[in-house]
mmCIF file of C-alpha atoms and ligand atoms in Angstrom:
data_model
loop_
_atom_site.group_PDB
_atom_site.id
_atom_site.type_symbol
_atom_site.label_atom_id
_atom_site.label_comp_id
_atom_site.label_asym_id
_atom_site.label_seq_id
_atom_site.Cartn_x
_atom_site.Cartn_y
_atom_site.Cartn_z
ATOM 1 C CA UNK A 1 11.888 2.782 -19.587
ATOM 2 C CA UNK A 2 12.760 0.571 -16.526
ATOM 3 C CA UNK A 3 10.363 -0.589 -14.180
ATOM 4 C CA UNK A 4 11.069 -1.951 -10.578
ATOM 5 C CA UNK A 5 8.138 -4.416 -9.680
ATOM 6 C CA UNK A 6 7.263 -5.420 -6.345
ATOM 7 C CA UNK A 7 4.422 -6.381 -3.806
ATOM 8 C CA UNK A 8 3.355 -7.210 -0.324
ATOM 9 C CA UNK A 9 1.912 -10.860 -1.272
ATOM 10 C CA UNK A 10 5.438 -12.411 -1.569
ATOM 11 C CA UNK A 11 7.568 -12.972 -4.577
ATOM 12 C CA UNK A 12 5.641 -15.868 -6.048
ATOM 13 C CA UNK A 13 2.210 -14.512 -5.462
ATOM 14 C CA UNK A 14 0.129 -14.698 -8.518
ATOM 15 C CA UNK A 15 -0.832 -11.203 -8.962
ATOM 16 C CA UNK A 16 2.886 -10.059 -9.291
ATOM 17 C CA UNK A 17 3.880 -13.056 -11.416
ATOM 18 C CA UNK A 18 0.688 -11.910 -14.190
ATOM 19 C CA UNK A 19 2.055 -8.325 -13.831
ATOM 20 C CA UNK A 20 5.766 -9.476 -14.746
ATOM 21 C CA UNK A 21 4.279 -11.020 -17.812
ATOM 22 C CA UNK A 22 2.745 -7.757 -19.129
ATOM 23 C CA UNK A 23 5.314 -5.478 -17.879
ATOM 24 C CA UNK A 24 8.153 -7.187 -19.443
ATOM 25 C CA UNK A 25 6.446 -6.550 -23.166
ATOM 26 C CA UNK A 26 6.483 -2.676 -22.385
ATOM 27 C CA UNK A 27 9.868 -1.857 -20.310
ATOM 28 C CA UNK A 28 13.114 -3.309 -18.962
ATOM 29 C CA UNK A 29 11.740 -5.020 -15.832
ATOM 30 C CA UNK A 30 13.396 -6.199 -12.476
ATOM 31 C CA UNK A 31 11.525 -7.439 -9.359
ATOM 32 C CA UNK A 32 12.831 -6.924 -5.721
ATOM 33 C CA UNK A 33 10.015 -8.470 -3.505
ATOM 34 C CA UNK A 34 9.531 -9.992 -0.170
ATOM 35 C CA UNK A 35 9.773 -14.137 0.348
ATOM 36 C CA UNK A 36 6.802 -14.263 2.205
ATOM 37 C CA UNK A 37 3.654 -12.662 2.632
ATOM 38 C CA UNK A 38 3.902 -9.144 4.105
ATOM 39 C CA UNK A 39 0.287 -7.904 3.730
ATOM 40 C CA UNK A 40 -1.175 -5.057 6.138
ATOM 41 C CA UNK A 41 2.929 -4.257 7.536
ATOM 42 C CA UNK A 42 2.478 -0.819 6.650
ATOM 43 C CA UNK A 43 5.794 1.262 6.024
ATOM 44 C CA UNK A 44 7.648 -0.907 8.268
ATOM 45 C CA UNK A 45 11.481 -1.401 7.942
ATOM 46 C CA UNK A 46 14.017 -3.711 8.910
ATOM 47 C CA UNK A 47 16.883 -2.052 11.373
ATOM 48 C CA UNK A 48 17.936 -4.677 13.690
ATOM 49 C CA UNK A 49 18.439 -7.831 11.718
ATOM 50 C CA UNK A 50 20.416 -8.420 8.397
ATOM 51 C CA UNK A 51 18.766 -8.350 5.167
ATOM 52 C CA UNK A 52 19.415 -10.912 2.477
ATOM 53 C CA UNK A 53 18.245 -10.997 -1.024
ATOM 54 C CA UNK A 54 18.607 -13.961 -2.868
ATOM 55 C CA UNK A 55 18.276 -14.248 -6.764
ATOM 56 C CA UNK A 56 15.437 -15.912 -8.226
ATOM 57 C CA UNK A 57 13.912 -17.176 -11.228
ATOM 58 C CA UNK A 58 10.292 -17.166 -12.691
ATOM 59 C CA UNK A 59 9.639 -20.470 -14.408
ATOM 60 C CA UNK A 60 7.576 -18.340 -16.796
ATOM 61 C CA UNK A 61 10.022 -15.270 -16.967
ATOM 62 C CA UNK A 62 13.474 -16.837 -16.547
ATOM 63 C CA UNK A 63 15.074 -14.010 -18.207
ATOM 64 C CA UNK A 64 13.829 -11.261 -15.673
ATOM 65 C CA UNK A 65 16.114 -10.558 -12.895
ATOM 66 C CA UNK A 66 14.175 -11.226 -9.863
ATOM 67 C CA UNK A 67 15.561 -10.948 -5.939
ATOM 68 C CA UNK A 68 13.668 -12.230 -3.024
ATOM 69 C CA UNK A 69 14.243 -10.502 0.275
ATOM 70 C CA UNK A 70 13.861 -11.263 3.912
ATOM 71 C CA UNK A 71 12.111 -7.897 4.767
ATOM 72 C CA UNK A 72 9.127 -5.456 4.257
ATOM 73 C CA UNK A 73 7.794 -4.293 0.988
ATOM 74 C CA UNK A 74 9.320 -1.009 2.117
ATOM 75 C CA UNK A 75 12.809 -2.409 2.655
ATOM 76 C CA UNK A 76 12.379 -4.313 -0.701
ATOM 77 C CA UNK A 77 12.162 -0.921 -2.735
ATOM 78 C CA UNK A 78 14.758 0.836 -0.685
ATOM 79 C CA UNK A 79 17.149 -2.031 -1.191
ATOM 80 C CA UNK A 80 16.429 -2.408 -4.575
ATOM 81 C CA UNK A 81 17.091 1.298 -5.397
ATOM 82 C CA UNK A 82 20.007 1.762 -3.171
ATOM 83 C CA UNK A 83 21.918 -1.396 -3.409
ATOM 84 C CA UNK A 84 20.539 -4.132 -5.985
ATOM 85 C CA UNK A 85 19.819 -2.601 -9.303
ATOM 86 C CA UNK A 86 22.124 -1.401 -11.851
ATOM 87 C CA UNK A 87 20.494 1.955 -12.407
ATOM 88 C CA UNK A 88 17.723 3.525 -11.038
ATOM 89 C CA UNK A 89 14.058 2.742 -12.253
ATOM 90 C CA UNK A 90 11.705 5.411 -13.967
ATOM 91 C CA UNK A 91 8.742 3.981 -12.217
ATOM 92 C CA UNK A 92 8.046 1.654 -9.315
ATOM 93 C CA UNK A 93 4.800 -0.554 -9.447
ATOM 94 C CA UNK A 94 3.658 -2.472 -6.543
ATOM 95 C CA UNK A 95 0.995 -5.423 -6.891
ATOM 96 C CA UNK A 96 -1.100 -6.673 -8.220
ATOM 97 C CA UNK A 97 -2.288 -7.070 -4.256
ATOM 98 C CA UNK A 98 -4.719 -9.650 -3.535
ATOM 99 C CA UNK A 99 -7.704 -7.516 -1.894
ATOM 100 C CA UNK A 100 -8.742 -3.976 -1.955
ATOM 101 C CA UNK A 101 -6.511 -1.136 -0.761
ATOM 102 C CA UNK A 102 -9.442 1.500 -0.493
ATOM 103 C CA UNK A 103 -9.744 4.493 1.539
ATOM 104 C CA UNK A 104 -8.519 4.865 4.917
ATOM 105 C CA UNK A 105 -6.918 0.990 4.630
ATOM 106 C CA UNK A 106 -3.907 2.493 2.590
ATOM 107 C CA UNK A 107 -2.425 3.558 5.806
ATOM 108 C CA UNK A 108 -2.050 -0.261 6.958
ATOM 109 C CA UNK A 109 -1.226 -1.466 3.056
ATOM 110 C CA UNK A 110 2.198 -2.923 2.388
ATOM 111 C CA UNK A 111 1.365 -2.679 -1.189
ATOM 112 C CA UNK A 112 0.824 1.230 -1.086
ATOM 113 C CA UNK A 113 3.955 1.510 1.323
ATOM 114 C CA UNK A 114 6.291 0.089 -1.224
ATOM 115 C CA UNK A 115 4.928 2.793 -3.584
ATOM 116 C CA UNK A 116 5.690 5.254 -0.951
ATOM 117 C CA UNK A 117 8.934 4.133 -0.499
ATOM 118 C CA UNK A 118 9.509 4.831 -4.280
ATOM 119 C CA UNK A 119 8.058 8.102 -4.204
ATOM 120 C CA UNK A 120 10.386 9.060 -0.863
ATOM 121 C CA UNK A 121 13.328 8.141 -3.130
ATOM 122 C CA UNK A 122 12.129 10.150 -6.162
ATOM 123 C CA UNK A 123 10.729 7.852 -8.227
ATOM 124 C CA UNK A 124 7.004 8.194 -9.286
ATOM 125 C CA UNK A 125 4.927 5.179 -8.215
ATOM 126 C CA UNK A 126 1.686 2.966 -8.759
ATOM 127 C CA UNK A 127 -0.049 0.691 -6.143
ATOM 128 C CA UNK A 128 -2.240 -1.699 -7.767
ATOM 129 C CA UNK A 129 -4.749 -3.942 -6.144
ATOM 130 C CA UNK A 130 -7.706 -6.324 -7.220
ATOM 131 C CA UNK A 131 -10.727 -6.059 -4.926
ATOM 132 C CA UNK A 132 -11.445 -9.877 -5.325
ATOM 133 C CA UNK A 133 -9.931 -12.225 -2.814
ATOM 134 C CA UNK A 134 -11.686 -15.542 -3.019
ATOM 135 C CA UNK A 135 -11.360 -15.875 -6.647
ATOM 136 C CA UNK A 136 -9.067 -12.982 -8.389
ATOM 137 C CA UNK A 137 -8.118 -13.104 -12.128
ATOM 138 C CA UNK A 138 -5.450 -10.841 -12.593
ATOM 139 C CA UNK A 139 -5.044 -10.971 -16.346
ATOM 140 C CA UNK A 140 -7.393 -7.815 -17.002
ATOM 141 C CA UNK A 141 -5.793 -5.938 -14.012
ATOM 142 C CA UNK A 142 -2.071 -6.693 -14.983
ATOM 143 C CA UNK A 143 -3.088 -5.626 -18.909
ATOM 144 C CA UNK A 144 -4.777 -2.257 -17.388
ATOM 145 C CA UNK A 145 -1.804 -1.750 -15.249
ATOM 146 C CA UNK A 146 0.726 -2.188 -18.124
ATOM 147 C CA UNK A 147 -1.628 0.423 -19.953
ATOM 148 C CA UNK A 148 -1.688 2.915 -17.354
ATOM 149 C CA UNK A 149 1.982 2.478 -16.957
ATOM 150 C CA UNK A 150 2.495 3.588 -20.421
ATOM 151 C CA UNK A 151 0.374 6.742 -19.950
ATOM 152 C CA UNK A 152 2.170 7.259 -16.686
ATOM 153 C CA UNK A 153 5.634 7.371 -18.223
ATOM 154 C CA UNK A 154 4.519 9.661 -20.998
ATOM 155 C CA UNK A 155 2.883 12.254 -18.859
ATOM 156 C CA UNK A 156 4.405 15.122 -17.649
ATOM 157 C CA UNK A 157 4.176 14.562 -13.835
ATOM 158 C CA UNK A 158 5.853 15.645 -10.368
ATOM 159 C CA UNK A 159 8.505 12.941 -9.479
ATOM 160 C CA UNK A 160 6.399 12.362 -6.072
ATOM 161 C CA UNK A 161 3.273 11.031 -7.961
ATOM 162 C CA UNK A 162 1.805 8.048 -6.531
ATOM 163 C CA UNK A 163 -1.239 6.610 -7.782
ATOM 164 C CA UNK A 164 -3.499 3.893 -6.144
ATOM 165 C CA UNK A 165 -5.296 1.901 -8.333
ATOM 166 C CA UNK A 166 -7.950 -0.750 -7.355
ATOM 167 C CA UNK A 167 -9.522 -2.791 -9.991
ATOM 168 C CA UNK A 168 -12.995 -3.909 -8.906
ATOM 169 C CA UNK A 169 -13.785 -7.737 -8.571
ATOM 170 C CA UNK A 170 -16.306 -8.052 -11.153
ATOM 171 C CA UNK A 171 -15.992 -9.590 -14.689
ATOM 172 C CA UNK A 172 -13.950 -7.306 -16.809
ATOM 173 C CA UNK A 173 -17.224 -7.370 -19.433
ATOM 174 C CA UNK A 174 -18.955 -5.953 -16.466
ATOM 175 C CA UNK A 175 -16.566 -3.079 -15.511
ATOM 176 C CA UNK A 176 -18.153 0.357 -16.102
ATOM 177 C CA UNK A 177 -15.233 2.672 -16.396
ATOM 178 C CA UNK A 178 -12.352 4.243 -14.432
ATOM 179 C CA UNK A 179 -12.895 7.028 -12.030
ATOM 180 C CA UNK A 180 -10.428 9.401 -11.081
ATOM 181 C CA UNK A 181 -11.751 9.940 -7.332
ATOM 182 C CA UNK A 182 -10.673 10.703 -4.014
ATOM 183 C CA UNK A 183 -10.121 8.242 -1.059
ATOM 184 C CA UNK A 184 -13.158 7.392 1.050
ATOM 185 C CA UNK A 185 -13.610 5.801 4.287
ATOM 186 C CA UNK A 186 -13.402 2.022 5.232
ATOM 187 C CA UNK A 187 -15.095 1.030 8.534
ATOM 188 C CA UNK A 188 -15.244 -1.939 10.306
ATOM 189 C CA UNK A 189 -17.572 -3.346 13.129
ATOM 190 C CA UNK A 190 -16.838 -6.300 15.451
ATOM 191 C CA UNK A 191 -13.136 -5.739 14.925
ATOM 192 C CA UNK A 192 -11.733 -8.406 17.547
ATOM 193 C CA UNK A 193 -13.100 -11.727 18.318
ATOM 194 C CA UNK A 194 -12.857 -12.325 22.078
ATOM 195 C CA UNK A 195 -12.106 -16.051 22.466
ATOM 196 C CA UNK A 196 -10.537 -18.258 24.966
ATOM 197 C CA UNK A 197 -7.774 -20.388 24.369
ATOM 198 C CA UNK A 198 -7.468 -24.366 25.699
ATOM 199 C CA UNK A 199 -5.826 -23.254 29.011
ATOM 200 C CA UNK A 200 -8.500 -20.556 29.627
ATOM 201 C CA UNK A 201 -6.793 -17.599 28.772
ATOM 202 C CA UNK A 202 -8.317 -14.811 26.622
ATOM 203 C CA UNK A 203 -7.161 -13.973 23.197
ATOM 204 C CA UNK A 204 -8.219 -11.656 20.579
ATOM 205 C CA UNK A 205 -8.530 -12.290 16.860
ATOM 206 C CA UNK A 206 -8.402 -9.333 14.929
ATOM 207 C CA UNK A 207 -11.188 -9.829 11.888
ATOM 208 C CA UNK A 208 -13.974 -7.490 11.439
ATOM 209 C CA UNK A 209 -16.925 -7.170 8.951
ATOM 210 C CA UNK A 210 -17.006 -4.035 6.533
ATOM 211 C CA UNK A 211 -19.428 -1.841 7.081
ATOM 212 C CA UNK A 212 -21.388 -1.023 4.122
ATOM 213 C CA UNK A 213 -22.605 2.577 4.998
ATOM 214 C CA UNK A 214 -20.518 5.153 3.195
ATOM 215 C CA UNK A 215 -22.843 7.456 1.717
ATOM 216 C CA UNK A 216 -20.679 9.585 -0.525
ATOM 217 C CA UNK A 217 -20.309 8.660 -4.105
ATOM 218 C CA UNK A 218 -17.159 10.436 -5.331
ATOM 219 C CA UNK A 219 -14.746 8.226 -3.380
ATOM 220 C CA UNK A 220 -12.780 5.263 -4.492
ATOM 221 C CA UNK A 221 -15.080 3.094 -2.143
ATOM 222 C CA UNK A 222 -18.265 4.047 -3.807
ATOM 223 C CA UNK A 223 -16.022 3.816 -7.199
ATOM 224 C CA UNK A 224 -15.183 0.115 -6.839
ATOM 225 C CA UNK A 225 -18.714 -0.881 -5.328
ATOM 226 C CA UNK A 226 -20.078 0.578 -8.852
ATOM 227 C CA UNK A 227 -17.585 -1.721 -10.608
ATOM 228 C CA UNK A 228 -15.350 1.037 -11.923
ATOM 229 C CA UNK A 229 -11.768 1.064 -11.570
ATOM 230 C CA UNK A 230 -10.478 4.080 -9.347
ATOM 231 C CA UNK A 231 -7.417 5.818 -9.581
ATOM 232 C CA UNK A 232 -6.340 8.295 -6.709
ATOM 233 C CA UNK A 233 -3.294 10.256 -6.320
ATOM 234 C CA UNK A 234 -1.952 10.077 -3.179
ATOM 235 C CA UNK A 235 0.600 11.781 -0.973
ATOM 236 C CA UNK A 236 2.577 11.234 1.802
ATOM 237 C CA UNK A 237 2.826 15.012 2.901
ATOM 238 C CA UNK A 238 0.943 14.374 6.307
ATOM 239 C CA UNK A 239 1.049 18.099 7.438
ATOM 240 C CA UNK A 240 -2.401 19.570 8.034
ATOM 241 C CA UNK A 241 -2.209 22.932 6.305
ATOM 242 C CA UNK A 242 -5.828 23.471 7.539
ATOM 243 C CA UNK A 243 -4.614 24.052 11.261
ATOM 244 C CA UNK A 244 -1.288 25.465 11.068
ATOM 245 C CA UNK A 245 -2.494 28.872 11.979
ATOM 246 C CA UNK A 246 -4.816 27.830 14.626
ATOM 247 C CA UNK A 247 -2.269 25.819 16.491
ATOM 248 C CA UNK A 248 0.085 28.664 16.407
ATOM 249 C CA UNK A 249 -2.458 30.820 18.124
ATOM 250 C CA UNK A 250 -2.398 28.463 20.923
ATOM 251 C CA UNK A 251 -0.670 29.702 24.119
ATOM 252 C CA UNK A 252 2.224 27.267 24.321
ATOM 253 C CA UNK A 253 5.387 29.752 23.119
ATOM 254 C CA UNK A 254 8.066 29.884 25.827
ATOM 255 C CA UNK A 255 7.322 33.646 26.630
ATOM 256 C CA UNK A 256 4.175 31.886 28.122
ATOM 257 C CA UNK A 257 6.274 30.852 30.744
ATOM 258 C CA UNK A 258 8.620 27.762 31.262
ATOM 259 C CA UNK A 259 6.859 24.271 30.441
ATOM 260 C CA UNK A 260 5.801 22.566 33.592
ATOM 261 C CA UNK A 261 6.850 19.387 34.567
ATOM 262 C CA UNK A 262 3.493 17.807 33.846
ATOM 263 C CA UNK A 263 2.908 16.900 37.367
ATOM 264 C CA UNK A 264 0.371 19.507 38.012
ATOM 265 C CA UNK A 265 -3.053 19.734 36.697
ATOM 266 C CA UNK A 266 -5.627 17.332 36.163
ATOM 267 C CA UNK A 267 -5.242 14.895 33.214
ATOM 268 C CA UNK A 268 -7.229 12.321 34.041
ATOM 269 C CA UNK A 269 -10.270 11.272 31.810
ATOM 270 C CA UNK A 270 -13.573 9.512 32.536
ATOM 271 C CA UNK A 271 -12.137 6.301 31.363
ATOM 272 C CA UNK A 272 -9.458 6.293 33.970
ATOM 273 C CA UNK A 273 -12.249 6.327 36.720
ATOM 274 C CA UNK A 274 -13.988 3.187 35.174
ATOM 275 C CA UNK A 275 -11.192 1.201 35.273
HETATM 276 MN MN1 MN B 1 -1.301 -8.143 0.425
#
């Protein structure tokens, strides 16, 4: 079994280093990861400057081939599979991220996007995150992910399977189980702080507090709150199949008349009037 490890916290992040030490016990291990933190970069890829991959050595695992890349998490997986590794990996694992990747936050996550890149290339993947940010203990999480990886490889599965895994921040002995569940919703309030710089100009800083209001109980958000490890199979298939037939019924075919230049008709909203 050959496993490619990556992350979005940077190649020397503790979560990735701890994972290397567990995964190397069970598989031929390669690491290709960003040279600095790339959290919340989503699925960005680098097109307008050259990518460089520099061979690096972990102090604790000098035998593990590892490359540091001046790109995004998605770049790292693409580059690893298409250009760096001697053979295709059987599995991509991204993480262990410092901080949760739950619910709607997976859209912004570099950790999850790296795993999606694996799936896009036809390699199943696991995205692993530890909810605790300030005082993370990665050993338990890494051991769990290694066990999951072994089972993952053993099981019959589609090549585009991606598991999003979040390990709660509570002490290992307080973890009450594993929930296989759907993604929830993460909502924030006071998203931007409005401040004034020393020259008197306004600037905004993205911060935001989590709204603790989700009532649903069958989601990854709820599972983590209940000290359970959450596992959600997720997909990059973005088509909304519920609406395909409905949209087909709209009067937008060419037989309805040529498409107008867009200069006619009122398109403004109430917001325009207020501005
Ligand atoms: Mn991160």
